[in-house]
PDB file of C-alpha atoms in Angstrom:
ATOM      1  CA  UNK V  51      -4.423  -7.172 -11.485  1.00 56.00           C
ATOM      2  CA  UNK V  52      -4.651  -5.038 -14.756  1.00 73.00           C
ATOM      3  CA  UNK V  53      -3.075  -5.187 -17.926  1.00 86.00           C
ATOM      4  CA  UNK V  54      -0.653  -2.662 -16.913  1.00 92.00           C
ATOM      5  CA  UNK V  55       0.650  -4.322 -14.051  1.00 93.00           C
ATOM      6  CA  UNK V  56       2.428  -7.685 -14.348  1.00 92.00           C
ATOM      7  CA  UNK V  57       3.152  -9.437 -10.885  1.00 93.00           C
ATOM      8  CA  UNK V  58       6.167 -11.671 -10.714  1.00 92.00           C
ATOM      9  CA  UNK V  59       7.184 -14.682  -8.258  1.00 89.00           C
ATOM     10  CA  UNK V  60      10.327 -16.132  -7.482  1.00 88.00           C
ATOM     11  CA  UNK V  61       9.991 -19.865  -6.710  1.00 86.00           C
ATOM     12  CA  UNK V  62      13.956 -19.764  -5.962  1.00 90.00           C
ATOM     13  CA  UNK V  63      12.741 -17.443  -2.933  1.00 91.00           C
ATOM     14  CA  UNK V  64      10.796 -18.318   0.096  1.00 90.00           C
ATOM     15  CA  UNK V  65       6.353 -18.414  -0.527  1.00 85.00           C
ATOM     16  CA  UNK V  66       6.421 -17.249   3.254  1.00 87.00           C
ATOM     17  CA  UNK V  67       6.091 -13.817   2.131  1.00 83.00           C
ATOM     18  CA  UNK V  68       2.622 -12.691   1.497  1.00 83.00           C
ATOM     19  CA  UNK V  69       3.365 -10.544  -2.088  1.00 88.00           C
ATOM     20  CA  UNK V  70       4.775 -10.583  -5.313  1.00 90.00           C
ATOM     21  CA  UNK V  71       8.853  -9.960  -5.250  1.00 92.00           C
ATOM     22  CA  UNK V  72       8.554  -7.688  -8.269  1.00 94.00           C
ATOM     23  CA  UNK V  73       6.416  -6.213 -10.615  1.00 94.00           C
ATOM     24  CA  UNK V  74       6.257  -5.051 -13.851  1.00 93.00           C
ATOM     25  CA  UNK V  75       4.970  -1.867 -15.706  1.00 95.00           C
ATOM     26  CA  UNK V  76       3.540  -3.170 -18.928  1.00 91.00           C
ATOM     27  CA  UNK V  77       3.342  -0.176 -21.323  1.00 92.00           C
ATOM     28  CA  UNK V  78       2.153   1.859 -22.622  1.00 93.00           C
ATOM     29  CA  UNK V  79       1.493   3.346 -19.052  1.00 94.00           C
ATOM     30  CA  UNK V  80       1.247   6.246 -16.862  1.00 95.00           C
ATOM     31  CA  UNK V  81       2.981   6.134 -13.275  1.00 97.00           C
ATOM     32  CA  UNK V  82       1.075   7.482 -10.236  1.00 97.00           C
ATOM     33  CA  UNK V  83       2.960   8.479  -7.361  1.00 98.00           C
ATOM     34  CA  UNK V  84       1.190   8.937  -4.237  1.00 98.00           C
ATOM     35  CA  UNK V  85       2.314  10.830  -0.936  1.00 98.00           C
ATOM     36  CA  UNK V  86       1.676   8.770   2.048  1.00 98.00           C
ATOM     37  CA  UNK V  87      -1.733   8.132   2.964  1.00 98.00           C
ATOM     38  CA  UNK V  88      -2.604   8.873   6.668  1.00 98.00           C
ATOM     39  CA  UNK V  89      -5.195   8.251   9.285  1.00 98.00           C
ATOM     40  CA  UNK V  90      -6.871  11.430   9.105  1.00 98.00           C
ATOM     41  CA  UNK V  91     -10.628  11.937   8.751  1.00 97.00           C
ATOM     42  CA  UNK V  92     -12.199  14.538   6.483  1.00 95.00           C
ATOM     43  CA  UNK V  93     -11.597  16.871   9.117  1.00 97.00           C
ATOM     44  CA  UNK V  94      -8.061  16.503   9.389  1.00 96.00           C
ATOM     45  CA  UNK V  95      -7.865  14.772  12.747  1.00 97.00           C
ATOM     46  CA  UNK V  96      -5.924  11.373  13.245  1.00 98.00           C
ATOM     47  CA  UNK V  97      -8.567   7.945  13.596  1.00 98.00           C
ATOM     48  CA  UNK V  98      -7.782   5.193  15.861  1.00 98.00           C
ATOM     49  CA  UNK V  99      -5.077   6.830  18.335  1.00 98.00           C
ATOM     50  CA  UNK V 100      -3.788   3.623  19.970  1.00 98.00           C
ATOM     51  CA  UNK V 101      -5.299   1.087  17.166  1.00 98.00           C
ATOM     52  CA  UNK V 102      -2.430   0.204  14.253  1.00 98.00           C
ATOM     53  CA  UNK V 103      -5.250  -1.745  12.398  1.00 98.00           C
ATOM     54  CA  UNK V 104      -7.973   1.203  12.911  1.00 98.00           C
ATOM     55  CA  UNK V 105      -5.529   3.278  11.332  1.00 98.00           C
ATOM     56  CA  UNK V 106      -4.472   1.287   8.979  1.00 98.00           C
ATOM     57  CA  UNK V 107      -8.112   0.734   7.594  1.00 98.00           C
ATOM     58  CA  UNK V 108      -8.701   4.536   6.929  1.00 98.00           C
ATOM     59  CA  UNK V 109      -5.299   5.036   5.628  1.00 98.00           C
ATOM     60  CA  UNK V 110      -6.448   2.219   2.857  1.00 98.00           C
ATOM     61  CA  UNK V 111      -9.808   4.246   2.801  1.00 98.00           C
ATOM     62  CA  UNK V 112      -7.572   7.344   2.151  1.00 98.00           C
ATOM     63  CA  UNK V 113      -5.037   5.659  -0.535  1.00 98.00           C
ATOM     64  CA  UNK V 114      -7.698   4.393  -2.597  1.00 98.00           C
ATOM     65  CA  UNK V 115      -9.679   7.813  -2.920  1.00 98.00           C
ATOM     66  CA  UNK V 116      -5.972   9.572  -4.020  1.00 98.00           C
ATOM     67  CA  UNK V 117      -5.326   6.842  -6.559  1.00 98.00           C
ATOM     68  CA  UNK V 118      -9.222   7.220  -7.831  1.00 98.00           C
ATOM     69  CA  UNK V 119      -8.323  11.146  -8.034  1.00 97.00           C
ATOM     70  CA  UNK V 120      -5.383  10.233 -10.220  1.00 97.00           C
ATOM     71  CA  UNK V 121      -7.355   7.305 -12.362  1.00 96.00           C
ATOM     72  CA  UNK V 122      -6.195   4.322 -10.902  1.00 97.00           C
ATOM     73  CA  UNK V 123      -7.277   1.400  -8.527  1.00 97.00           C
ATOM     74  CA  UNK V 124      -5.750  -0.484  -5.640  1.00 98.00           C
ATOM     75  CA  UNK V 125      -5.349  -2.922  -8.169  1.00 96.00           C
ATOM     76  CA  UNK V 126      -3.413  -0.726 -10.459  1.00 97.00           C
ATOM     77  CA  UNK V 127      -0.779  -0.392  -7.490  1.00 98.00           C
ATOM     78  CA  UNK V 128       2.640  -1.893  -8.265  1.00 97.00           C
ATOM     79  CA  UNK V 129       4.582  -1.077  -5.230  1.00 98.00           C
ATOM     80  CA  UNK V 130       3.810  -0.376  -1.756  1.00 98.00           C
ATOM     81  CA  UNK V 131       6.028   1.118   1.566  1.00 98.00           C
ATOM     82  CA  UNK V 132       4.311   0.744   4.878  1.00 98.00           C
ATOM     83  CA  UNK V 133       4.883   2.673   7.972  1.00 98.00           C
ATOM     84  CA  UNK V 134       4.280   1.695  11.325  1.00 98.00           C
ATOM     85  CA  UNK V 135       5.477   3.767  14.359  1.00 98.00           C
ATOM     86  CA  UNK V 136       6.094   1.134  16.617  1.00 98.00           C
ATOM     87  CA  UNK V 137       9.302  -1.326  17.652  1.00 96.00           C
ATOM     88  CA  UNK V 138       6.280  -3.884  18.836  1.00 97.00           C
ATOM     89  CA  UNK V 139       6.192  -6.336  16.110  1.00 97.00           C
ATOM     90  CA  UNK V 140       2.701  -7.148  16.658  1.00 98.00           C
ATOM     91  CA  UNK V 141       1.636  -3.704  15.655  1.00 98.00           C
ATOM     92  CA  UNK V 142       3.720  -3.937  12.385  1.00 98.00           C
ATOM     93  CA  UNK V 143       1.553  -7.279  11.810  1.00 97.00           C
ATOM     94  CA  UNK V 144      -1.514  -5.999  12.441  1.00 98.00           C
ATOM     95  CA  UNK V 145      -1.845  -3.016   9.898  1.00 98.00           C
ATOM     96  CA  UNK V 146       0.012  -5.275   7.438  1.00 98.00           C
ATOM     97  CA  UNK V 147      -3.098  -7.324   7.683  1.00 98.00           C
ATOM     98  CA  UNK V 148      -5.264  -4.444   6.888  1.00 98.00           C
ATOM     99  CA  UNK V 149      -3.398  -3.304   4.199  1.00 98.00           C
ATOM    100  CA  UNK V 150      -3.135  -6.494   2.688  1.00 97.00           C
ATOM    101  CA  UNK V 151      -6.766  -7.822   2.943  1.00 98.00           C
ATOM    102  CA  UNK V 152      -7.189  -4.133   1.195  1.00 98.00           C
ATOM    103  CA  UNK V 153      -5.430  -5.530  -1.913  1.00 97.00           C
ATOM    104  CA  UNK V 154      -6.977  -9.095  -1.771  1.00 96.00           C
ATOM    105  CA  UNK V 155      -5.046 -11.285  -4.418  1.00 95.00           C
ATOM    106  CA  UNK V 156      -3.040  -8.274  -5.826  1.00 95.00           C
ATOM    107  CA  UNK V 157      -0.149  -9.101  -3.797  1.00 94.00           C
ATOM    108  CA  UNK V 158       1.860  -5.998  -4.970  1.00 95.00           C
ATOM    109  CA  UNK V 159       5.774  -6.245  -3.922  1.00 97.00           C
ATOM    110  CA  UNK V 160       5.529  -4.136  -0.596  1.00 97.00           C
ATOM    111  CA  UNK V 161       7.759  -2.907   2.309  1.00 97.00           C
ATOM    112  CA  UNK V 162       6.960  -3.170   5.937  1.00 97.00           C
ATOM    113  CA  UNK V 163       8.936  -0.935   8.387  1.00 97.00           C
ATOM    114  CA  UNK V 164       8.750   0.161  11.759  1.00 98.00           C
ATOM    115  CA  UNK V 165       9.608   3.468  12.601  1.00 98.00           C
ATOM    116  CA  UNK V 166      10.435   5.776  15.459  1.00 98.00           C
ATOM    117  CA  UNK V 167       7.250   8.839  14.478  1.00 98.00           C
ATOM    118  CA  UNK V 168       5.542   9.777  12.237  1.00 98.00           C
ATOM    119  CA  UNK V 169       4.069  13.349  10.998  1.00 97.00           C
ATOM    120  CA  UNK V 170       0.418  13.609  12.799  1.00 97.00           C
ATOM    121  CA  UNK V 171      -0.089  13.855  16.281  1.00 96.00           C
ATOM    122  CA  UNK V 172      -1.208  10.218  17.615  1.00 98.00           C
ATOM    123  CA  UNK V 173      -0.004   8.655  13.838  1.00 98.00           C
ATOM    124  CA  UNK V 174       0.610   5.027  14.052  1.00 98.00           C
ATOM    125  CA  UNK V 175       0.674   4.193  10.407  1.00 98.00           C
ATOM    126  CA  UNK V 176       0.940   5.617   6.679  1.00 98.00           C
ATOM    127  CA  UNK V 177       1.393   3.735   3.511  1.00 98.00           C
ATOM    128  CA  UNK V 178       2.714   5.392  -0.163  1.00 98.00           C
ATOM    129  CA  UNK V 179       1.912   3.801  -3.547  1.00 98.00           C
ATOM    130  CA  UNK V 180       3.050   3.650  -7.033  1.00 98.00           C
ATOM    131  CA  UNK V 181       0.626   2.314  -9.605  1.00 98.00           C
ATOM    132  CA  UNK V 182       0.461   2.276 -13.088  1.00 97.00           C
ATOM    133  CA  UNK V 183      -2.365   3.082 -15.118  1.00 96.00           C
ATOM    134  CA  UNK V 184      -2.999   2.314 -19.186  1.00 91.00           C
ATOM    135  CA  UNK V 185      -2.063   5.787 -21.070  1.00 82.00           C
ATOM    136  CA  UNK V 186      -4.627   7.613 -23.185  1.00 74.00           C
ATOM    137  CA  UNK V 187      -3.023   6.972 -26.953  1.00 60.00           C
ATOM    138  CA  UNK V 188      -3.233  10.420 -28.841  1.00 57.00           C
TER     139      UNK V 188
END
């Protein structure tokens, strides 16, 4: 975690969860709004067809090379959503696992959903990030 981003717990809500409930933006700090990140290589074509957790480790590959674009880290991230076309549990599990051995102890509050499709042919999985990065003082 940086100095810009302050995790917070809730011990009045279950620990079963595996991230922060909230976080905090401590300023002075610059937002960074990312699009989703997707399976695709350099090429444009979609990694892993089949494999939620194949996917789901080049769409971390792929986050952290936008954020780095924009300044920022994985563990400048304060907020995740993560997509998983799929209504098979399992397959939501497994690139939460991915993503979330991606972020090590930066639990960052995050939300897991499974969806009906998703923009790229064979697309199983797509995460979007905030994260908050200390702003250059004039």
């Amino acid at each position: 975690m940086t100095d810009t981003v302050r995790l917070i717990r809730a011990a009045q809500l279950s620990d079963v969860a595996e991230y922060a409930y909230a976080a905090e933006v401590v300023p002075p700090a610059r937002l960074v709004f990312t699009a989703g990140a997707c399976p695709l290589d350099a090429d444009g074509r979609t990694v892993a067809p089949g494999d939620p957790a194949g996917q789901a480790r080049q769409v971390m590959a792929n986050l952290a090379v936008a954020l780095a674009a924009a300044g920022a880290r994985l563990t400048d991230v304060v907020r995740t959503t993560v997509y998983v076309a799929s209504g098979d549990r399992a397959d939501l599990v497994a690139a939460w696992e991915v993503v979330r051995d991606a972020f090590g102890d930066h639990d960052v509050p995050s939300t897991l959903l499974g969806v009906a499709v998703l923009g790229y042919p064979d697309q199983l999985v797509e995460v979007e990030a905030v994260a908050a990065v200390r702003a250059e003082v004039a």
